[in-house]
PDB file of C-alpha atoms in Angstrom:
ATOM      1  CA  GLY S   1      13.492 -22.827   1.043  1.00  0.00           C
ATOM      2  CA  ALA S   2      10.604 -20.439   1.823  1.00  0.00           C
ATOM      3  CA  VAL S   3       8.794 -20.754  -1.469  1.00  0.00           C
ATOM      4  CA  VAL S   4       5.413 -19.131  -1.939  1.00  0.00           C
ATOM      5  CA  SER S   5       3.344 -20.085  -4.951  1.00  0.00           C
ATOM      6  CA  GLN S   6       0.593 -17.825  -6.254  1.00  0.00           C
ATOM      7  CA  HIS S   7      -1.930 -18.868  -8.862  1.00  0.00           C
ATOM      8  CA  PRO S   8      -3.041 -17.810 -11.392  1.00  0.00           C
ATOM      9  CA  SER S   9      -0.347 -15.499 -12.658  1.00  0.00           C
ATOM     10  CA  ARG S  10      -2.702 -13.680 -14.975  1.00  0.00           C
ATOM     11  CA  VAL S  11      -6.463 -13.364 -15.257  1.00  0.00           C
ATOM     12  CA  ILE S  12      -8.514 -11.527 -17.849  1.00  0.00           C
ATOM     13  CA  CYS S  13     -12.253 -11.555 -17.326  1.00  0.00           C
ATOM     14  CA  LYS S  14     -15.444  -9.641 -17.866  1.00  0.00           C
ATOM     15  CA  SER S  15     -16.865  -7.077 -15.482  1.00  0.00           C
ATOM     16  CA  GLY S  16     -19.102  -8.673 -12.857  1.00  0.00           C
ATOM     17  CA  THR S  17     -17.084 -11.874 -12.611  1.00  0.00           C
ATOM     18  CA  SER S  18     -15.688 -13.091  -9.304  1.00  0.00           C
ATOM     19  CA  VAL S  19     -12.040 -14.114  -9.365  1.00  0.00           C
ATOM     20  CA  LYS S  20     -10.226 -16.327  -6.878  1.00  0.00           C
ATOM     21  CA  ILE S  21      -6.466 -16.099  -6.321  1.00  0.00           C
ATOM     22  CA  GLU S  22      -4.604 -18.777  -4.387  1.00  0.00           C
ATOM     23  CA  CYS S  23      -1.482 -18.350  -2.305  1.00  0.00           C
ATOM     24  CA  ARG S  24       0.385 -21.386  -1.039  1.00  0.00           C
ATOM     25  CA  SER S  25       3.464 -21.758   1.115  1.00  0.00           C
ATOM     26  CA  LEU S  26       5.183 -24.824  -0.333  1.00  0.00           C
ATOM     27  CA  ASP S  27       7.874 -25.670   2.189  1.00  0.00           C
ATOM     28  CA  PHE S  28       6.883 -24.008   5.439  1.00  0.00           C
ATOM     29  CA  GLN S  29       3.836 -23.425   7.570  1.00  0.00           C
ATOM     30  CA  ALA S  30       2.545 -19.891   7.244  1.00  0.00           C
ATOM     31  CA  THR S  31       0.513 -18.837  10.229  1.00  0.00           C
ATOM     32  CA  THR S  32       0.177 -15.389   8.718  1.00  0.00           C
ATOM     33  CA  MET S  33      -0.380 -14.423   5.118  1.00  0.00           C
ATOM     34  CA  PHE S  34      -0.614 -10.941   3.682  1.00  0.00           C
ATOM     35  CA  TRP S  35      -2.335  -9.638   0.586  1.00  0.00           C
ATOM     36  CA  TYR S  36      -0.995  -6.620  -1.260  1.00  0.00           C
ATOM     37  CA  ARG S  37      -2.042  -4.622  -4.252  1.00  0.00           C
ATOM     38  CA  GLN S  38       0.363  -2.736  -6.477  1.00  0.00           C
ATOM     39  CA  PHE S  39      -0.625  -0.007  -8.899  1.00  0.00           C
ATOM     40  CA  PRO S  40       1.695   0.799 -11.814  1.00  0.00           C
ATOM     41  CA  LYS S  41       4.942   2.374 -10.653  1.00  0.00           C
ATOM     42  CA  LYS S  42       3.643   2.549  -7.097  1.00  0.00           C
ATOM     43  CA  SER S  43       4.498   0.848  -3.851  1.00  0.00           C
ATOM     44  CA  LEU S  44       2.968  -2.334  -2.511  1.00  0.00           C
ATOM     45  CA  MET S  45      -0.142  -1.457  -0.549  1.00  0.00           C
ATOM     46  CA  LEU S  46      -1.177  -3.862   2.181  1.00  0.00           C
ATOM     47  CA  MET S  47      -4.809  -4.862   1.805  1.00  0.00           C
ATOM     48  CA  ALA S  48      -5.264  -7.357   4.597  1.00  0.00           C
ATOM     49  CA  THR S  49      -3.569  -9.713   7.016  1.00  0.00           C
ATOM     50  CA  SER S  50      -4.899 -13.203   7.471  1.00  0.00           C
ATOM     51  CA  ASN S  51      -4.126 -15.653  10.227  1.00  0.00           C
ATOM     52  CA  GLU S  52      -4.896 -19.325   9.858  1.00  0.00           C
ATOM     53  CA  GLY S  53      -8.313 -20.159  11.210  1.00  0.00           C
ATOM     54  CA  SER S  54      -9.434 -16.626  11.958  1.00  0.00           C
ATOM     55  CA  LYS S  55     -10.980 -13.702  10.146  1.00  0.00           C
ATOM     56  CA  ALA S  56      -8.741 -11.456   8.122  1.00  0.00           C
ATOM     57  CA  THR S  57      -7.834  -7.979   9.326  1.00  0.00           C
ATOM     58  CA  TYR S  58      -8.397  -5.431   6.594  1.00  0.00           C
ATOM     59  CA  GLU S  59      -6.549  -2.156   6.176  1.00  0.00           C
ATOM     60  CA  GLN S  60      -8.468   1.076   6.212  1.00  0.00           C
ATOM     61  CA  GLY S  61     -10.268   1.719   2.965  1.00  0.00           C
ATOM     62  CA  VAL S  62     -10.265  -1.898   1.797  1.00  0.00           C
ATOM     63  CA  GLU S  63     -13.763  -3.330   1.382  1.00  0.00           C
ATOM     64  CA  LYS S  64     -13.955  -6.681   3.102  1.00  0.00           C
ATOM     65  CA  ASP S  65     -17.107  -7.673   1.216  1.00  0.00           C
ATOM     66  CA  LYS S  66     -15.340  -6.918  -2.039  1.00  0.00           C
ATOM     67  CA  PHE S  67     -12.111  -8.720  -1.261  1.00  0.00           C
ATOM     68  CA  LEU S  68     -12.913 -11.970   0.523  1.00  0.00           C
ATOM     69  CA  ILE S  69      -9.978 -13.638   2.221  1.00  0.00           C
ATOM     70  CA  ASN S  70      -9.904 -17.197   3.497  1.00  0.00           C
ATOM     71  CA  HIS S  71      -6.980 -18.783   5.322  1.00  0.00           C
ATOM     72  CA  ALA S  72      -8.241 -22.278   5.945  1.00  0.00           C
ATOM     73  CA  SER S  73      -4.912 -24.042   6.448  1.00  0.00           C
ATOM     74  CA  LEU S  74      -1.319 -23.285   7.363  1.00  0.00           C
ATOM     75  CA  THR S  75      -0.304 -23.466   3.718  1.00  0.00           C
ATOM     76  CA  LEU S  76      -3.170 -21.877   1.813  1.00  0.00           C
ATOM     77  CA  SER S  77      -4.859 -18.501   1.688  1.00  0.00           C
ATOM     78  CA  THR S  78      -7.260 -17.314  -0.986  1.00  0.00           C
ATOM     79  CA  LEU S  79      -8.345 -13.876  -2.105  1.00  0.00           C
ATOM     80  CA  THR S  80     -11.628 -13.612  -3.982  1.00  0.00           C
ATOM     81  CA  VAL S  81     -12.385 -10.389  -5.803  1.00  0.00           C
ATOM     82  CA  THR S  82     -16.163 -10.396  -5.950  1.00  0.00           C
ATOM     83  CA  SER S  83     -18.115  -8.834  -8.795  1.00  0.00           C
ATOM     84  CA  ALA S  84     -14.930  -7.378 -10.234  1.00  0.00           C
ATOM     85  CA  HIS S  85     -14.999  -4.100 -12.141  1.00  0.00           C
ATOM     86  CA  PRO S  86     -12.350  -2.392 -14.278  1.00  0.00           C
ATOM     87  CA  GLU S  87     -11.135  -0.340 -11.322  1.00  0.00           C
ATOM     88  CA  ASP S  88     -10.181  -3.598  -9.602  1.00  0.00           C
ATOM     89  CA  SER S  89      -7.632  -4.270 -12.327  1.00  0.00           C
ATOM     90  CA  SER S  90      -4.252  -4.390 -10.640  1.00  0.00           C
ATOM     91  CA  PHE S  91      -1.309  -6.554  -9.627  1.00  0.00           C
ATOM     92  CA  TYR S  92      -2.147  -8.563  -6.504  1.00  0.00           C
ATOM     93  CA  ILE S  93       0.647 -10.166  -4.481  1.00  0.00           C
ATOM     94  CA  CYS S  94       0.535 -12.417  -1.460  1.00  0.00           C
ATOM     95  CA  SER S  95       3.207 -13.072   1.105  1.00  0.00           C
ATOM     96  CA  ALA S  96       3.614 -15.519   3.937  1.00  0.00           C
ATOM     97  CA  SER S  97       5.547 -15.667   7.145  1.00  0.00           C
ATOM     98  CA  THR S  98       5.947 -17.899  10.165  1.00  0.00           C
ATOM     99  CA  ALA S  99       4.815 -16.835  13.572  1.00  0.00           C
ATOM    100  CA  PHE S 100       8.232 -16.690  15.155  1.00  0.00           C
ATOM    101  CA  GLY S 101       9.598 -13.214  15.686  1.00  0.00           C
ATOM    102  CA  ASN S 102      10.953 -11.014  12.972  1.00  0.00           C
ATOM    103  CA  GLN S 103      11.115 -13.291   9.977  1.00  0.00           C
ATOM    104  CA  PRO S 104      11.048 -11.955   6.421  1.00  0.00           C
ATOM    105  CA  GLN S 105       7.834 -12.256   4.511  1.00  0.00           C
ATOM    106  CA  HIS S 106       8.222 -14.393   1.422  1.00  0.00           C
ATOM    107  CA  PHE S 107       6.284 -13.313  -1.616  1.00  0.00           C
ATOM    108  CA  GLY S 108       4.489 -15.063  -4.407  1.00  0.00           C
ATOM    109  CA  ASP S 109       5.011 -13.948  -7.986  1.00  0.00           C
ATOM    110  CA  GLY S 110       1.766 -12.009  -8.092  1.00  0.00           C
ATOM    111  CA  THR S 111      -1.409 -12.106 -10.144  1.00  0.00           C
ATOM    112  CA  ARG S 112      -2.109  -9.601 -12.889  1.00  0.00           C
ATOM    113  CA  LEU S 113      -5.873  -9.073 -12.891  1.00  0.00           C
ATOM    114  CA  SER S 114      -7.444  -7.338 -15.868  1.00  0.00           C
ATOM    115  CA  ILE S 115     -11.167  -6.669 -15.860  1.00  0.00           C
ATOM    116  CA  LEU S 116     -12.696  -5.765 -19.207  1.00  0.00           C
TER     117      LEU S 116
ATOM    118  CA  ASP V  16       0.783   9.768   4.818  1.00  0.00           C
ATOM    119  CA  GLN V  17       3.820   7.988   3.418  1.00  0.00           C
ATOM    120  CA  GLN V  18       5.628   6.602   6.449  1.00  0.00           C
ATOM    121  CA  VAL V  19       8.407   5.066   4.403  1.00  0.00           C
ATOM    122  CA  LYS V  20       9.936   7.047   1.564  1.00  0.00           C
ATOM    123  CA  GLN V  21      12.454   6.367  -1.127  1.00  0.00           C
ATOM    124  CA  ASN V  22      13.114   9.763  -2.611  1.00  0.00           C
ATOM    125  CA  SER V  23      15.108   8.582  -5.606  1.00  0.00           C
ATOM    126  CA  PRO V  24      12.826   6.893  -8.125  1.00  0.00           C
ATOM    127  CA  SER V  25      15.788   5.763 -10.207  1.00  0.00           C
ATOM    128  CA  LEU V  26      19.544   5.278 -10.068  1.00  0.00           C
ATOM    129  CA  SER V  27      22.122   4.347 -12.689  1.00  0.00           C
ATOM    130  CA  VAL V  28      25.488   2.908 -11.723  1.00  0.00           C
ATOM    131  CA  GLN V  29      28.405   1.539 -13.697  1.00  0.00           C
ATOM    132  CA  GLU V  30      29.143  -2.165 -13.342  1.00  0.00           C
ATOM    133  CA  GLY V  31      31.691  -2.813 -10.610  1.00  0.00           C
ATOM    134  CA  ARG V  32      30.942   0.404  -8.741  1.00  0.00           C
ATOM    135  CA  ILE V  33      28.947   0.847  -5.553  1.00  0.00           C
ATOM    136  CA  SER V  34      25.175   1.286  -5.620  1.00  0.00           C
ATOM    137  CA  ILE V  35      23.672   3.161  -2.693  1.00  0.00           C
ATOM    138  CA  LEU V  36      19.927   3.131  -2.244  1.00  0.00           C
ATOM    139  CA  ASN V  37      18.330   5.266   0.424  1.00  0.00           C
ATOM    140  CA  CYS V  38      15.189   5.049   2.496  1.00  0.00           C
ATOM    141  CA  ASP V  39      13.707   7.381   5.106  1.00  0.00           C
ATOM    142  CA  TYR V  40      10.955   6.708   7.593  1.00  0.00           C
ATOM    143  CA  THR V  41       8.889   8.814   9.932  1.00  0.00           C
ATOM    144  CA  ASN V  42       7.485   6.365  12.488  1.00  0.00           C
ATOM    145  CA  SER V  43       9.903   5.983  15.410  1.00  0.00           C
ATOM    146  CA  MET V  44       8.108   2.781  16.434  1.00  0.00           C
ATOM    147  CA  PHE V  45       9.545   0.894  13.463  1.00  0.00           C
ATOM    148  CA  ASP V  46      12.191  -1.510  14.696  1.00  0.00           C
ATOM    149  CA  TYR V  47      12.694  -3.970  11.860  1.00  0.00           C
ATOM    150  CA  PHE V  48      13.693  -3.028   8.348  1.00  0.00           C
ATOM    151  CA  LEU V  49      14.117  -4.993   5.161  1.00  0.00           C
ATOM    152  CA  TRP V  50      15.170  -4.578   1.565  1.00  0.00           C
ATOM    153  CA  TYR V  51      13.489  -6.416  -1.261  1.00  0.00           C
ATOM    154  CA  LYS V  52      14.376  -6.648  -4.927  1.00  0.00           C
ATOM    155  CA  LYS V  53      11.651  -6.889  -7.549  1.00  0.00           C
ATOM    156  CA  TYR V  54      11.660  -7.712 -11.231  1.00  0.00           C
ATOM    157  CA  PRO V  55       8.655  -6.811 -13.429  1.00  0.00           C
ATOM    158  CA  ALA V  56       5.690  -9.179 -13.125  1.00  0.00           C
ATOM    159  CA  GLU V  57       7.317 -11.025 -10.230  1.00  0.00           C
ATOM    160  CA  GLY V  58       6.937 -10.855  -6.483  1.00  0.00           C
ATOM    161  CA  PRO V  59       9.582  -9.147  -4.348  1.00  0.00           C
ATOM    162  CA  THR V  60      12.594 -11.215  -3.308  1.00  0.00           C
ATOM    163  CA  PHE V  61      14.002 -10.744   0.183  1.00  0.00           C
ATOM    164  CA  LEU V  62      17.573  -9.402   0.217  1.00  0.00           C
ATOM    165  CA  ILE V  63      18.598  -8.366   3.687  1.00  0.00           C
ATOM    166  CA  SER V  64      17.130  -7.127   6.949  1.00  0.00           C
ATOM    167  CA  ILE V  65      18.224  -5.258  10.037  1.00  0.00           C
ATOM    168  CA  SER V  66      16.866  -4.925  13.526  1.00  0.00           C
ATOM    169  CA  SER V  67      16.932  -1.582  15.275  1.00  0.00           C
ATOM    170  CA  ILE V  68      19.385  -2.919  17.842  1.00  0.00           C
ATOM    171  CA  LYS V  69      22.019  -2.928  15.104  1.00  0.00           C
ATOM    172  CA  ASP V  70      23.354  -0.226  12.850  1.00  0.00           C
ATOM    173  CA  LYS V  71      24.822  -2.465  10.175  1.00  0.00           C
ATOM    174  CA  ASN V  72      24.178  -5.858   8.667  1.00  0.00           C
ATOM    175  CA  GLU V  73      26.188  -7.422   5.890  1.00  0.00           C
ATOM    176  CA  ASP V  74      25.491 -10.341   3.584  1.00  0.00           C
ATOM    177  CA  GLY V  75      27.879 -10.858   0.734  1.00  0.00           C
ATOM    178  CA  ARG V  76      27.727  -7.899  -1.624  1.00  0.00           C
ATOM    179  CA  PHE V  77      24.821  -6.358   0.273  1.00  0.00           C
ATOM    180  CA  THR V  78      25.134  -4.186   3.367  1.00  0.00           C
ATOM    181  CA  VAL V  79      22.330  -2.350   5.092  1.00  0.00           C
ATOM    182  CA  PHE V  80      23.055   0.619   7.352  1.00  0.00           C
ATOM    183  CA  LEU V  81      20.582   1.992   9.856  1.00  0.00           C
ATOM    184  CA  ASN V  82      20.750   5.488  11.374  1.00  0.00           C
ATOM    185  CA  LYS V  83      17.984   5.576  13.953  1.00  0.00           C
ATOM    186  CA  SER V  84      18.503   9.184  14.974  1.00  0.00           C
ATOM    187  CA  ALA V  85      18.078  10.281  11.363  1.00  0.00           C
ATOM    188  CA  LYS V  86      15.382   7.671  10.675  1.00  0.00           C
ATOM    189  CA  HIS V  87      17.330   6.627   7.638  1.00  0.00           C
ATOM    190  CA  LEU V  88      18.549   3.392   6.185  1.00  0.00           C
ATOM    191  CA  SER V  89      20.571   2.602   3.130  1.00  0.00           C
ATOM    192  CA  LEU V  90      21.464  -0.419   1.062  1.00  0.00           C
ATOM    193  CA  HIS V  91      24.956  -0.692  -0.390  1.00  0.00           C
ATOM    194  CA  ILE V  92      25.681  -3.103  -3.209  1.00  0.00           C
ATOM    195  CA  VAL V  93      29.362  -3.666  -3.934  1.00  0.00           C
ATOM    196  CA  PRO V  94      30.362  -4.466  -6.594  1.00  0.00           C
ATOM    197  CA  SER V  95      27.257  -3.763  -8.660  1.00  0.00           C
ATOM    198  CA  GLN V  96      26.429  -6.260 -11.392  1.00  0.00           C
ATOM    199  CA  PRO V  97      24.075  -5.982 -14.384  1.00  0.00           C
ATOM    200  CA  GLY V  98      21.881  -8.675 -12.817  1.00  0.00           C
ATOM    201  CA  ASP V  99      21.249  -6.305  -9.921  1.00  0.00           C
ATOM    202  CA  SER V 100      19.150  -4.118 -12.224  1.00  0.00           C
ATOM    203  CA  ALA V 101      15.667  -4.176 -10.690  1.00  0.00           C
ATOM    204  CA  VAL V 102      13.355  -2.147  -8.476  1.00  0.00           C
ATOM    205  CA  TYR V 103      14.407  -2.097  -4.827  1.00  0.00           C
ATOM    206  CA  PHE V 104      11.890  -1.581  -2.044  1.00  0.00           C
ATOM    207  CA  CYS V 105      12.641  -0.883   1.570  1.00  0.00           C
ATOM    208  CA  ALA V 106      10.095  -1.969   4.159  1.00  0.00           C
ATOM    209  CA  ALA V 107       9.625  -1.259   7.838  1.00  0.00           C
ATOM    210  CA  SER V 108       7.632  -2.901  10.571  1.00  0.00           C
ATOM    211  CA  VAL V 109       6.914  -2.818  14.276  1.00  0.00           C
ATOM    212  CA  SER V 110       7.826  -6.007  16.153  1.00  0.00           C
ATOM    213  CA  SER V 111       4.441  -6.686  17.625  1.00  0.00           C
ATOM    214  CA  GLY V 112       1.097  -7.959  16.493  1.00  0.00           C
ATOM    215  CA  THR V 113       1.047  -8.962  12.873  1.00  0.00           C
ATOM    216  CA  TYR V 114       4.493  -7.638  11.870  1.00  0.00           C
ATOM    217  CA  LYS V 115       2.910  -6.011   8.861  1.00  0.00           C
ATOM    218  CA  TYR V 116       5.214  -4.143   6.538  1.00  0.00           C
ATOM    219  CA  ILE V 117       5.028  -0.623   5.240  1.00  0.00           C
ATOM    220  CA  PHE V 118       6.804  -0.397   1.920  1.00  0.00           C
ATOM    221  CA  GLY V 119       8.602   2.511   0.344  1.00  0.00           C
ATOM    222  CA  THR V 120       7.830   3.618  -3.189  1.00  0.00           C
ATOM    223  CA  GLY V 121      10.805   1.853  -4.720  1.00  0.00           C
ATOM    224  CA  THR V 122      13.998   2.828  -6.530  1.00  0.00           C
ATOM    225  CA  ARG V 123      14.738   1.489  -9.979  1.00  0.00           C
ATOM    226  CA  LEU V 124      18.410   0.543 -10.191  1.00  0.00           C
ATOM    227  CA  LYS V 125      20.080   0.179 -13.535  1.00  0.00           C
ATOM    228  CA  VAL V 126      23.586  -1.232 -13.587  1.00  0.00           C
ATOM    229  CA  LEU V 127      25.347  -0.376 -16.812  1.00  0.00           C
ATOM    230  CA  ALA V 128      27.749  -2.894 -18.322  1.00  0.00           C
TER     231      ALA V 128
END
């Protein structure tokens, strides 16, 4: 159980393009989803926390107009990287958890974004 | 400010022996800790967790120890297997609000056959 699907797994696109990444919880309802970014050989850095039906909470230093997050249902959250530039190239990972107490976050397999 | 640290970037262990991965934290408000395993180009996979009311939690070959006074936790893998070779991240959170995690920098474990 607790499967999180992230799509696409890899994106290569030109500078200026907007890219949408989907994160779905397949077998449980995720009231909270998290978006992380990982630089090479670095830790996972939390970008934002999204709760179903409400605005995302962004971590300090993360541009909310750059990284648009939508959590429209209990099983789907999307991250849109708007007007992407080469410095946005990274590995983006989502996770999902239920609302009940200390439950482990379950992660998707990540999206490798490369902006040319 | 790195609140969660894994000071060993890599570790090599012989198959069958014990692997010990360490993690230190600075925020005394953290009360829930987890270990995740990650292969390249994949998301982290949950291994084991521990609440601050405990000092040990065991699940099969994996045991996590928590020393609150030292703000230190460790993951023991016994016996180590080649399939355990991966990057291991510890994570810490505060049991309130969004339960967001702060991750350590990871330790790459290589189990030698």
